[in-house]
């Protein structure tokens, strides 16, 4: 580890995880996450006000834990980074206000960064500097996008995105109709391992006509409806719903489309490196399928370990450290939290 690489603390509060990470350059020193997921489970989704309050309570202890784990003092930091958006407005505000207070109190620069770009940057902590250029596929609870990335700190080129539900949202909704807990992704993943792919669910935006207009876009709402209809028909017939088989078949349909389009994007751009990030990148079938199919077409795949795919503070610290290393101008201390910050605004 180079001791002159920047020591950066990153704060993530865009949804229900209070994440505080500390990195030195591309070396991960601490990744502390306090989740309020259990407080939301009975509502079947994240309740913004509950999340904001939980962030407020968790912030100081999580920062303290991160410093203790990393073996650093706040005064040692070179910079503070924070997710400025996109995400839940109230939740983001807690992180942004905390980061401003830290930066101002310590007299250190502050970087307000994009949550989605941070999902890409985090891979550096595990696999070293990002290949330039690379194709990044971001699949989370709120987004599904294909991006072309050269220097992440300068911006990204969007190639395609979901036109309706995000991939993680589809997992969560299908989990709900199968009677699995929230958040559904990990439960569908687990159930699918016990099942067999027996149902041929639709692959959104893959027909020849759709590909003409939406080659790199995704659509998952039709798939979700198809699963709902299938389950309803079983229930109407008074037959038991084979939850594991439905989970496996649904998951196969999602992964098939994601992998096909990501590899098509890499091939079309003549780019040999593909990076996958966001909560859905923790999916075991997606990880296995993409590695196997990419190998066949000569594309290299990088996916962070599952714990770094779901929301965390280390990803924000990683992007912050990259901003420092590339000499980017820090954010103003009055930077806003922007709940709909576009993917193209990597630094505010
Ligand atoms: O990136 P993330 O932690 O938060 C957002 O920025 O949205 O992603 C959360 C999403 C949720 O929809 C969750 O169900 C999904 O990621 N997810 C998974 C898995 N683990 C988390 N989806 C499928 N399989 C998984 N193993
Ligand atoms: Zn995320």
Coordinates of C-alpha atoms and ligand atoms in Angstrom, one line a residue:
X1 CA 0.0 0.0 0.0
X2 CA 1.4 3.4 -1.0
X3 CA 1.3 5.7 2.0
X4 CA 1.0 8.8 -0.3
X5 CA -2.2 7.5 -1.8
X6 CA -5.1 9.6 -0.5
X7 CA -6.9 8.5 2.7
X8 CA -10.6 9.1 2.1
X9 CA -13.7 8.5 4.1
X10 CA -16.9 7.8 2.2
X11 CA -20.5 8.1 3.4
X12 CA -23.5 6.4 1.8
X13 CA -27.1 7.0 2.9
X14 CA -29.1 6.9 -0.4
X15 CA -31.5 4.2 0.8
X16 CA -31.6 2.1 4.0
X17 CA -27.9 1.4 4.5
X18 CA -25.8 3.8 6.5
X19 CA -22.4 3.0 5.0
X20 CA -19.1 4.4 6.1
X21 CA -15.9 3.2 4.3
X22 CA -12.3 4.3 4.5
X23 CA -9.8 3.6 1.7
X24 CA -6.2 4.6 1.0
X25 CA -6.1 4.9 -2.8
X26 CA -7.5 1.6 -4.0
X27 CA -6.9 -0.2 -0.7
X28 CA -9.9 -0.9 1.4
X29 CA -9.3 -0.2 5.1
X30 CA -12.8 -0.3 6.6
X31 CA -16.3 -0.9 5.3
X32 CA -18.9 -0.5 8.1
X33 CA -22.6 -0.8 7.2
X34 CA -25.6 -0.3 9.6
X35 CA -28.8 -1.4 7.9
X36 CA -32.4 -0.4 8.8
X37 CA -33.8 -3.1 6.6
X38 CA -35.5 -4.9 9.4
X39 CA -37.5 -1.8 10.3
X40 CA -38.9 -1.7 6.7
X41 CA -39.6 -5.4 6.2
X42 CA -43.1 -5.4 7.5
X43 CA -44.0 -2.6 5.1
X44 CA -42.7 -4.5 2.1
X45 CA -40.5 -1.6 1.0
X46 CA -38.2 1.1 2.3
X47 CA -40.1 3.9 4.3
X48 CA -38.2 7.1 3.6
X49 CA -38.8 8.7 7.0
X50 CA -37.9 5.6 8.9
X51 CA -34.7 5.3 6.8
X52 CA -33.7 9.0 7.4
X53 CA -34.2 8.6 11.2
X54 CA -32.1 5.4 11.3
X55 CA -29.3 7.1 9.3
X56 CA -29.3 9.9 11.9
X57 CA -28.9 7.5 14.8
X58 CA -26.4 5.3 13.1
X59 CA -24.1 8.0 11.6
X60 CA -21.7 8.8 14.5
X61 CA -21.3 5.2 15.7
X62 CA -20.7 4.0 12.2
X63 CA -18.1 6.7 11.5
X64 CA -16.4 5.8 14.8
X65 CA -16.4 2.1 14.0
X66 CA -14.9 2.7 10.5
X67 CA -12.1 4.8 12.0
X68 CA -11.4 2.1 14.7
X69 CA -11.4 -0.7 12.0
X70 CA -9.1 1.2 9.7
X71 CA -6.8 2.3 12.6
X72 CA -7.0 5.9 11.6
X73 CA -8.0 9.2 13.2
X74 CA -10.4 11.6 11.5
X75 CA -7.6 14.1 11.5
X76 CA -5.5 11.8 9.3
X77 CA -8.1 12.0 6.4
X78 CA -7.2 13.7 3.2
X79 CA -10.8 14.1 2.0
X80 CA -14.4 13.2 2.7
X81 CA -16.7 11.8 0.0
X82 CA -20.5 11.4 0.1
X83 CA -23.3 10.1 -2.1
X84 CA -25.1 13.3 -3.2
X85 CA -27.6 11.3 -5.3
X86 CA -29.6 9.6 -6.7
X87 CA -31.7 8.2 -3.8
X88 CA -34.2 9.1 -1.2
X89 CA -34.1 12.8 -0.6
X90 CA -34.3 12.8 3.2
X91 CA -31.9 9.9 3.5
X92 CA -29.4 11.6 1.2
X93 CA -29.6 14.8 3.3
X94 CA -28.4 13.0 6.4
X95 CA -25.3 11.8 4.7
X96 CA -24.6 15.0 2.9
X97 CA -25.0 17.1 6.1
X98 CA -22.8 14.7 8.0
X99 CA -20.1 14.8 5.3
X100 CA -20.2 18.6 5.2
X101 CA -19.8 18.8 9.0
X102 CA -16.8 16.5 8.9
X103 CA -15.2 18.3 6.0
X104 CA -15.7 21.7 7.4
X105 CA -14.6 20.6 10.9
X106 CA -11.5 18.9 9.6
X107 CA -10.7 21.5 7.0
X108 CA -10.6 18.8 4.3
X109 CA -12.0 18.8 0.8
X110 CA -15.5 17.3 0.2
X111 CA -16.6 15.3 -2.9
X112 CA -20.3 14.8 -3.6
X113 CA -20.4 11.8 -5.9
X114 CA -23.0 9.8 -7.9
X115 CA -24.2 6.6 -6.2
X116 CA -24.2 4.7 -9.5
X117 CA -20.7 5.7 -10.4
X118 CA -19.6 4.6 -7.0
X119 CA -21.1 1.1 -7.7
X120 CA -18.6 1.0 -10.6
X121 CA -15.6 2.5 -8.7
X122 CA -15.8 -0.1 -5.8
X123 CA -14.4 -2.8 -8.0
X124 CA -11.0 -1.1 -7.9
X125 CA -10.8 -2.1 -4.2
X126 CA -10.8 -5.7 -5.2
X127 CA -9.4 -6.0 -8.7
X128 CA -7.2 -2.9 -9.1
X129 CA -7.5 0.1 -11.4
X130 CA -10.4 0.0 -13.8
X131 CA -9.6 -1.0 -17.4
X132 CA -10.1 1.9 -19.7
X133 CA -12.4 1.8 -21.6
X134 CA -14.8 -0.7 -20.1
X135 CA -18.5 -1.4 -20.3
X136 CA -20.3 -1.2 -16.9
X137 CA -23.6 -2.8 -16.3
X138 CA -25.3 -1.4 -13.2
X139 CA -28.1 -3.4 -11.8
X140 CA -29.6 -2.2 -8.5
X141 CA -33.0 -1.7 -6.8
X142 CA -33.5 1.6 -8.6
X143 CA -31.5 1.4 -11.8
X144 CA -30.5 -0.9 -14.6
X145 CA -28.0 0.7 -17.0
X146 CA -25.3 -0.1 -19.6
X147 CA -22.5 2.5 -19.6
X148 CA -19.3 3.0 -21.5
X149 CA -16.7 4.2 -19.1
X150 CA -13.2 5.6 -19.9
X151 CA -12.2 7.9 -17.0
X152 CA -15.0 7.4 -14.4
X153 CA -14.2 10.7 -12.7
X154 CA -14.8 12.7 -15.9
X155 CA -18.2 11.1 -16.6
X156 CA -19.9 8.1 -18.3
X157 CA -21.6 7.5 -21.6
X158 CA -25.0 5.9 -21.1
X159 CA -25.7 3.3 -23.8
X160 CA -29.1 2.0 -22.4
X161 CA -31.3 1.7 -19.4
X162 CA -34.5 0.2 -18.2
X163 CA -37.6 1.7 -19.7
X164 CA -39.8 0.5 -16.7
X165 CA -38.8 -1.5 -13.6
X166 CA -35.2 -1.9 -12.5
X167 CA -33.8 -5.4 -12.3
X168 CA -33.7 -5.4 -8.5
X169 CA -37.2 -4.0 -8.4
X170 CA -38.4 -7.0 -10.5
X171 CA -36.7 -9.3 -8.0
X172 CA -38.4 -7.6 -5.1
X173 CA -41.8 -7.6 -6.7
X174 CA -41.6 -11.2 -7.8
X175 CA -40.4 -12.2 -4.3
X176 CA -43.5 -10.5 -2.9
X177 CA -45.9 -12.4 -5.0
X178 CA -44.1 -15.7 -4.2
X179 CA -44.5 -14.9 -0.5
X180 CA -40.8 -14.3 0.1
X181 CA -39.5 -11.6 2.5
X182 CA -38.2 -8.1 1.6
X183 CA -35.8 -7.3 0.0
X184 CA -36.6 -10.1 -2.3
X185 CA -33.4 -10.5 -4.4
X186 CA -31.4 -12.7 -2.0
X187 CA -34.5 -14.8 -1.2
X188 CA -35.3 -15.4 -4.8
X189 CA -31.6 -16.3 -5.4
X190 CA -31.7 -18.8 -2.5
X191 CA -35.1 -20.3 -3.5
X192 CA -33.9 -20.6 -7.1
X193 CA -31.0 -22.8 -6.1
X194 CA -33.5 -25.5 -4.9
X195 CA -35.5 -25.2 -8.1
X196 CA -35.3 -26.0 -11.8
X197 CA -35.9 -23.8 -14.8
X198 CA -39.1 -25.2 -16.0
X199 CA -41.1 -22.2 -17.2
X200 CA -40.1 -20.2 -20.3
X201 CA -40.8 -16.6 -19.1
X202 CA -40.6 -13.7 -21.6
X203 CA -37.3 -11.9 -22.3
X204 CA -38.1 -8.2 -22.5
X205 CA -36.9 -6.1 -25.5
X206 CA -35.2 -9.0 -27.3
X207 CA -37.4 -9.4 -30.4
X208 CA -35.9 -8.2 -33.6
X209 CA -38.3 -5.2 -33.8
X210 CA -37.5 -4.2 -30.2
X211 CA -33.8 -4.5 -30.7
X212 CA -34.0 -1.9 -33.5
X213 CA -35.1 0.8 -31.1
X214 CA -34.0 -0.6 -27.7
X215 CA -30.8 -2.7 -28.4
X216 CA -29.2 -1.8 -25.1
X217 CA -32.4 -1.0 -23.0
X218 CA -34.1 -3.3 -20.6
X219 CA -37.7 -3.9 -19.6
X220 CA -38.8 -6.1 -16.7
X221 CA -42.4 -5.1 -16.1
X222 CA -43.8 -7.6 -18.7
X223 CA -41.8 -10.4 -17.1
X224 CA -43.1 -9.5 -13.7
X225 CA -46.7 -9.5 -15.0
X226 CA -46.1 -12.9 -16.7
X227 CA -44.9 -14.4 -13.4
X228 CA -48.0 -12.9 -11.6
X229 CA -50.4 -14.4 -14.3
X230 CA -48.6 -17.8 -14.1
X231 CA -48.9 -17.9 -10.3
X232 CA -52.5 -16.7 -10.3
X233 CA -53.5 -19.5 -12.8
X234 CA -51.9 -22.1 -10.5
X235 CA -53.8 -20.7 -7.5
X236 CA -57.1 -20.6 -9.5
X237 CA -56.6 -24.2 -10.4
X238 CA -56.1 -25.0 -6.7
X239 CA -52.6 -26.3 -7.4
X240 CA -49.6 -25.6 -5.2
X241 CA -47.2 -22.9 -6.6
X242 CA -43.8 -24.4 -7.1
X243 CA -42.0 -21.5 -5.6
X244 CA -38.4 -22.7 -6.2
X245 CA -39.1 -23.5 -9.9
X246 CA -40.9 -20.1 -10.5
X247 CA -37.9 -18.3 -8.8
X248 CA -35.4 -20.2 -10.9
X249 CA -37.3 -19.6 -14.1
X250 CA -37.8 -15.9 -13.4
X251 CA -34.2 -15.5 -12.4
X252 CA -33.1 -17.2 -15.6
X253 CA -35.1 -14.8 -17.7
X254 CA -33.7 -11.7 -16.0
X255 CA -30.1 -13.0 -16.1
X256 CA -30.4 -14.1 -19.7
X257 CA -31.4 -10.6 -20.9
X258 CA -28.9 -8.8 -18.7
X259 CA -26.0 -11.0 -19.9
X260 CA -27.0 -11.0 -23.6
X261 CA -27.3 -7.2 -23.7
X262 CA -24.1 -6.5 -21.7
X263 CA -22.1 -8.8 -23.9
X264 CA -23.7 -7.3 -27.0
X265 CA -22.7 -3.8 -25.8
X266 CA -19.1 -4.9 -25.2
X267 CA -18.9 -6.6 -28.6
X268 CA -20.6 -3.6 -30.4
X269 CA -18.1 -1.2 -28.9
X270 CA -15.1 -3.5 -29.4
X271 CA -14.5 -3.3 -25.6
X272 CA -12.9 -6.3 -24.0
X273 CA -13.7 -5.5 -20.3
X274 CA -17.1 -5.7 -18.7
X275 CA -17.8 -4.6 -15.2
X276 CA -20.9 -5.5 -13.3
X277 CA -22.1 -3.6 -10.2
X278 CA -25.1 -2.8 -8.0
X279 CA -27.1 -5.0 -5.6
X280 CA -28.3 -7.5 -8.3
X281 CA -24.6 -8.2 -9.2
X282 CA -24.6 -10.2 -5.9
X283 CA -27.0 -12.7 -7.7
X284 CA -25.3 -16.1 -7.9
X285 CA -26.9 -17.1 -11.2
X286 CA -26.0 -13.8 -12.9
X287 CA -22.4 -14.1 -11.7
X288 CA -22.0 -17.7 -13.0
X289 CA -23.8 -17.0 -16.3
X290 CA -22.0 -13.9 -17.2
X291 CA -18.6 -15.4 -16.6
X292 CA -19.4 -18.4 -18.7
X293 CA -20.9 -16.6 -21.6
X294 CA -18.3 -13.8 -21.6
X295 CA -15.5 -16.4 -21.8
X296 CA -17.0 -17.7 -25.0
X297 CA -16.8 -14.3 -26.7
X298 CA -13.5 -13.3 -25.3
X299 CA -14.7 -10.6 -22.9
X300 CA -13.2 -10.3 -19.4
X301 CA -15.6 -9.8 -16.6
X302 CA -15.0 -8.1 -13.2
X303 CA -17.6 -8.3 -10.5
X304 CA -16.9 -7.2 -6.9
X305 CA -17.6 -9.7 -4.1
X306 CA -21.3 -9.7 -3.1
X307 CA -20.7 -7.6 0.0
X308 CA -19.3 -4.8 -2.1
X309 CA -22.2 -5.0 -4.7
X310 CA -24.9 -4.0 -2.3
X311 CA -24.9 -0.4 -0.9
X312 CA -21.9 0.4 1.2
X313 CA -19.6 3.4 2.1
X314 CA -16.4 1.9 0.7
X315 CA -17.7 2.4 -2.8
X316 CA -18.2 6.1 -2.1
X317 CA -14.7 6.3 -0.6
X318 CA -13.3 4.5 -3.6
X319 CA -14.8 7.0 -6.0
X320 CA -13.7 9.9 -3.8
X321 CA -10.1 8.6 -3.7
X322 CA -10.2 8.4 -7.5
X323 CA -11.3 12.1 -7.6
X324 CA -8.4 13.1 -5.4
X325 CA -5.9 11.0 -7.4
X326 CA -7.1 12.6 -10.7
X327 CA -7.0 16.1 -9.3
X328 CA -10.7 16.8 -9.7
X329 CA -12.0 20.0 -8.1
X330 CA -13.8 19.3 -4.8
X331 CA -17.5 20.1 -4.4
X332 CA -18.6 23.4 -2.8
X333 CA -19.6 23.1 0.8
X334 CA -23.2 24.1 -0.1
X335 CA -23.6 21.1 -2.4
X336 CA -27.2 19.9 -2.6
X337 CA -28.5 16.4 -2.2
X338 CA -30.2 15.5 -5.5
X339 CA -32.6 12.7 -5.3
X340 CA -32.7 12.4 -9.1
X341 CA -29.0 13.1 -9.9
X342 CA -28.4 11.9 -13.4
X343 CA -25.9 9.1 -14.1
X344 CA -23.9 11.5 -16.2
X345 CA -23.2 13.8 -13.2
X346 CA -20.5 11.8 -11.5
X347 CA -19.3 14.7 -9.3
X348 CA -21.3 17.7 -8.2
Ligands
LIG1 O1 -27.4 -1.5 -5.0 P1 -28.4 -1.8 -4.0 O2 -27.9 -2.4 -2.7 O3 -29.3 -0.6 -3.7 C1 -29.8 0.3 -4.6 O4 -29.0 1.2 -5.0 O5 -30.9 0.1 -5.1 O6 -29.5 -2.9 -4.7 C2 -30.5 -3.4 -4.0 C3 -31.3 -4.4 -4.9 C4 -32.5 -4.9 -4.3 O7 -33.6 -4.8 -5.2 C5 -32.2 -6.3 -3.9 O8 -33.3 -7.2 -4.0 C6 -31.2 -6.7 -5.0 O9 -30.4 -5.5 -5.1 N1 -30.4 -7.8 -4.6 C7 -30.4 -9.0 -5.3 C8 -29.5 -9.9 -4.6 N2 -29.0 -9.2 -3.6 C9 -29.5 -7.9 -3.6 N3 -31.0 -9.4 -6.4 C10 -30.8 -10.6 -6.9 N4 -30.0 -11.5 -6.3 C11 -29.3 -11.2 -5.2 N5 -28.5 -12.1 -4.6
LIG2 ZN1 -27.0 1.0 -4.9

